[in-house]
Coordinates of C-alpha atoms in Angstrom, one line a residue:
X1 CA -143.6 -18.7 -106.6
X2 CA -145.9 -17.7 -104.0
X3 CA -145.1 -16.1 -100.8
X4 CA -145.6 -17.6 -97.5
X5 CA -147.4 -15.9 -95.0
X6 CA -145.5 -16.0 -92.3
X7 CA -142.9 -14.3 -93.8
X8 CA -144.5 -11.3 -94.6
X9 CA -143.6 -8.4 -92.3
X10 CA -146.2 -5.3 -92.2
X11 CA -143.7 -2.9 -91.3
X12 CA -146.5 0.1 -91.7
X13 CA -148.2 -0.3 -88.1
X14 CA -144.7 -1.1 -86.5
X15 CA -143.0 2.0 -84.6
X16 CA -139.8 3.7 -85.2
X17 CA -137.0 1.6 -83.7
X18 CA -136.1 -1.7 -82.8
X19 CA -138.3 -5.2 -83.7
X20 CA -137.6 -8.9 -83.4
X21 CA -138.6 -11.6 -85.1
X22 CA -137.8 -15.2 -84.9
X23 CA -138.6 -18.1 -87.6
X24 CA -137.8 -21.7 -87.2
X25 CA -137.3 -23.3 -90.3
X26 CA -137.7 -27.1 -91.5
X27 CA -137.5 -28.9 -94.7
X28 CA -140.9 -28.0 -95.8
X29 CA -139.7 -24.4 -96.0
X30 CA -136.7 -25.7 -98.4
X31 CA -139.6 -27.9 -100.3
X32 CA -141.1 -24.5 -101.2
X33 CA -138.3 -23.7 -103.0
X34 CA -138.0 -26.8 -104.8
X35 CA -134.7 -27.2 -102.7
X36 CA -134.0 -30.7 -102.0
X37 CA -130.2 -30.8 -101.2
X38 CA -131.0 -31.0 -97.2
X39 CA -132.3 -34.5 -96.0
X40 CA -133.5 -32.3 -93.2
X41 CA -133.0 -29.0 -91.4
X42 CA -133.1 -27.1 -88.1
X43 CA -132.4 -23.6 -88.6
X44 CA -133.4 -20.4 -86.5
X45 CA -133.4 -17.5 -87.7
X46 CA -132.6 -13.9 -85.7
X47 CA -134.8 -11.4 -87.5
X48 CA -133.5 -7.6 -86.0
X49 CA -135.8 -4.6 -88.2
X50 CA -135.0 -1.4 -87.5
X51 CA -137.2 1.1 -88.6
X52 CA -136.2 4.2 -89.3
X53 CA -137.8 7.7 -90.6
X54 CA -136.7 7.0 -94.0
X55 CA -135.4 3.8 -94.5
X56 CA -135.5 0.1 -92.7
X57 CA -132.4 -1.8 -91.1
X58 CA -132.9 -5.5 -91.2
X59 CA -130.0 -8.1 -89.8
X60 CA -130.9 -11.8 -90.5
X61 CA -128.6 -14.6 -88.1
X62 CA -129.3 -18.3 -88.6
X63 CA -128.0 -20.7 -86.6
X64 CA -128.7 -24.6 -86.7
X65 CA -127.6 -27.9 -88.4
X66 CA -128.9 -29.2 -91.9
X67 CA -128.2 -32.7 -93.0
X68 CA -126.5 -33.2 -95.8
X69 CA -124.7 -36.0 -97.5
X70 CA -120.9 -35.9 -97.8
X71 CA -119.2 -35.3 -101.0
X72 CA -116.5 -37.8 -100.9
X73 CA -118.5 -40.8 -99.0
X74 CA -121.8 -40.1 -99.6
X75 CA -122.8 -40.6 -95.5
X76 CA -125.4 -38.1 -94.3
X77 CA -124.4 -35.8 -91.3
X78 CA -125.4 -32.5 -90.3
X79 CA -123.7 -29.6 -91.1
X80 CA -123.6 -26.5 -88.3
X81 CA -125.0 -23.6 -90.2
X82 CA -123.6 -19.6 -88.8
X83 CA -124.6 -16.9 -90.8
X84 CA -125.4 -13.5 -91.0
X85 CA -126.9 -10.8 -93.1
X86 CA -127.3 -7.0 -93.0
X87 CA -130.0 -5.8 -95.5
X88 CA -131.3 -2.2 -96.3
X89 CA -134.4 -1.5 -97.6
X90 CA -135.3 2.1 -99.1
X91 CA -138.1 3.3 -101.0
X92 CA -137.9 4.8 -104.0
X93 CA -140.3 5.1 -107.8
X94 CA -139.9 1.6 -108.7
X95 CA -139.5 -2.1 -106.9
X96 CA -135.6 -2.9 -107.4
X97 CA -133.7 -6.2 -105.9
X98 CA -130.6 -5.6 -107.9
X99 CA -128.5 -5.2 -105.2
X100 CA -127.7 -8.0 -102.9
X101 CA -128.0 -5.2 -99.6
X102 CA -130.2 -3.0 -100.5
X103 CA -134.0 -3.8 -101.8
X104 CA -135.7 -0.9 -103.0
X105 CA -139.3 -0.7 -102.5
X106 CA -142.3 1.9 -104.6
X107 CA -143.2 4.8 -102.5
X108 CA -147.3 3.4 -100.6
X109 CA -145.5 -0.5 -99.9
X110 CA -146.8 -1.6 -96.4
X111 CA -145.4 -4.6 -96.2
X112 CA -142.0 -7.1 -97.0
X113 CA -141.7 -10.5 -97.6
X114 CA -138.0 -11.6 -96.6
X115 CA -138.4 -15.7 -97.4
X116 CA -135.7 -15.1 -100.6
X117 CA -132.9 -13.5 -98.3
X118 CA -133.5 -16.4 -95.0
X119 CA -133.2 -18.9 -97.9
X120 CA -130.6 -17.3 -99.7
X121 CA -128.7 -17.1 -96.4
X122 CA -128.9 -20.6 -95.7
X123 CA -128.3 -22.0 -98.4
X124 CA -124.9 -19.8 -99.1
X125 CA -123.6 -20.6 -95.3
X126 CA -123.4 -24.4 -96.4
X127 CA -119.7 -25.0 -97.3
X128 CA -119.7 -25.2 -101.1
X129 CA -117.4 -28.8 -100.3
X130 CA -119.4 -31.0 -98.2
X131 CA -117.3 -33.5 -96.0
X132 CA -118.1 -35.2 -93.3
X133 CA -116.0 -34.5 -90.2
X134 CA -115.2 -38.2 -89.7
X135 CA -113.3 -38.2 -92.6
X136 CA -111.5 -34.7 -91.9
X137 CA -110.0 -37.1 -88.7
X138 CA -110.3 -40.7 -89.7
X139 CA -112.9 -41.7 -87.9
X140 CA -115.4 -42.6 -89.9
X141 CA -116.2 -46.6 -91.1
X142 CA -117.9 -46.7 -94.3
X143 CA -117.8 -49.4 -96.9
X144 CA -116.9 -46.4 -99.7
X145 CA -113.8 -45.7 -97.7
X146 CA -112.9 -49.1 -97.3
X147 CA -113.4 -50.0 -100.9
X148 CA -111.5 -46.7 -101.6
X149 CA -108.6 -47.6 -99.5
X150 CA -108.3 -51.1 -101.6
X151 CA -108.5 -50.1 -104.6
X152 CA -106.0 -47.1 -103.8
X153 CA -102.5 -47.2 -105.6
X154 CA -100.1 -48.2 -102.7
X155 CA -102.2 -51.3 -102.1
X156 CA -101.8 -51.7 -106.0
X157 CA -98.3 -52.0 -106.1
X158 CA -98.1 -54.0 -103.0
X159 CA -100.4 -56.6 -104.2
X160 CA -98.3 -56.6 -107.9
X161 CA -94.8 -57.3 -105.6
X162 CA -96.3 -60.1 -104.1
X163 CA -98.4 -61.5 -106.9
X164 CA -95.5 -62.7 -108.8
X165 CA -95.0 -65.9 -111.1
X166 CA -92.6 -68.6 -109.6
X167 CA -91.1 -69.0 -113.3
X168 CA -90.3 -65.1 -113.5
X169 CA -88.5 -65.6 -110.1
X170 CA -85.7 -67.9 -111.9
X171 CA -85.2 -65.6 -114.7
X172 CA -84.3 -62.5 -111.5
X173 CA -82.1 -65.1 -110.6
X174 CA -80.5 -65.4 -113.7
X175 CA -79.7 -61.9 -113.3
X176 CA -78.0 -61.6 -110.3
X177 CA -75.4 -64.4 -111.7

C-alpha cells in the first residue's frame, strides 16, 4: 500500500519543540485502506509532535461522527468518534513497528508517515457493538423492529390463547365438571 502524501511529516527541517498538525479525513481516506465499513466519515484529527533532542512525542485526537449501520436493525446513523493516542518514535539500527507506542526508526530517517496510527485510531474508537441510539431508548420506527416485535415470543403465546378451536373448548369444559 502506498503512502499518501499528505501524511508524510518531514520532521528533519522542523525545530526542537512543539508542532501542530491538523487532517480532516473523509471516506476516500478509509477507501485507501480498502475500509468500507463507514457509509461516510467526518473525522479531525489533532496532530501534537514534539520534537525532542533524541526522540519525537506525537499525540493523535480525533473527533467526528462516522456513519455506520446498526447491528441489530441495520439503520444507518452516525456514530460520535473520541479518541486519543500517545505515540513515541526513537531511532535506532533497524525500522521496528512492533510496539503499538513506540515506532523505531534507522538512524539518517527524515521523515514519518503516520496514516496507519490516524486509521488505526479511528477505526478502534468505533464501539465494537454498533446500535443505534434510538433503539438504546425506543425511539426508533423501523420495519425490522416491528417485524421483530411480532414475531417475538410473548406475541406467540398470546396469539396461541386466542387462536383456539371451538371443539377443544367443550372438551375444557368437560373438565371442569
Amino acid at each position: 500500500m502506498r503512502n499518501l502524501e499528505e501524511f508524510t511529516i518531514p520532521f528533519k527541517g522542523l525545530k526542537l519543540g512543539k508542532h501542530q498538525f491538523e487532517y480532516e479525513l473523509d471516506n476516500r481516506f478509509f477507501k485507501h485502506f480498502e475500509y468500507d465499513e463507514f457509509n461516510s466519515a467526518d473525522v479531525k484529527i489533532d496532530l501534537l509532535f514534539e520534537k525532542k533532542s533524541t526522540m519525537m512525542e506525537l499525540t493523535f485526537e480525533a473527533t467526528g461522527t462516522v456513519n455506520v449501520n446498526c447491528d441489530l436493525t441495520n439503520e444507518p446513523y452516525d456514530q460520535p468518534i473520541n479518541g486519543k493516542l500517545f505515540l513515541v518514535i526513537k531511532f535506532g539500527d533497524e525500522f521496528n513497528n512492533d510496539d503499538e507506542d513506540l515506532l523505531i526508526l534507522p538512524h539518517g530517517e527524515f521523515e514519518v508517515n503516520v496514516q496507519q496510527y490516524i486509521y488505526e485510531l479511528v477505526v478502534l474508537s468505533v464501539p465494537q457493538k454498533k446500535i443505534h441510539p434510538g433503539v438504546e431508548d425506543g425511539t426508533l420506527k423501523s420495519e425490522v423492529l416491528d417485524k421483530l416485535e411480532e414475531l417475538s415470543l410473548k406475541n406467540q403465546k398470546k396469539k396461541n390463547e386466542d387462536d383456539t378451536d371451538p371443539r377443544w373448548d367443550k372438551l375444557k369444559n368437560l373438565l371442569n365438571e
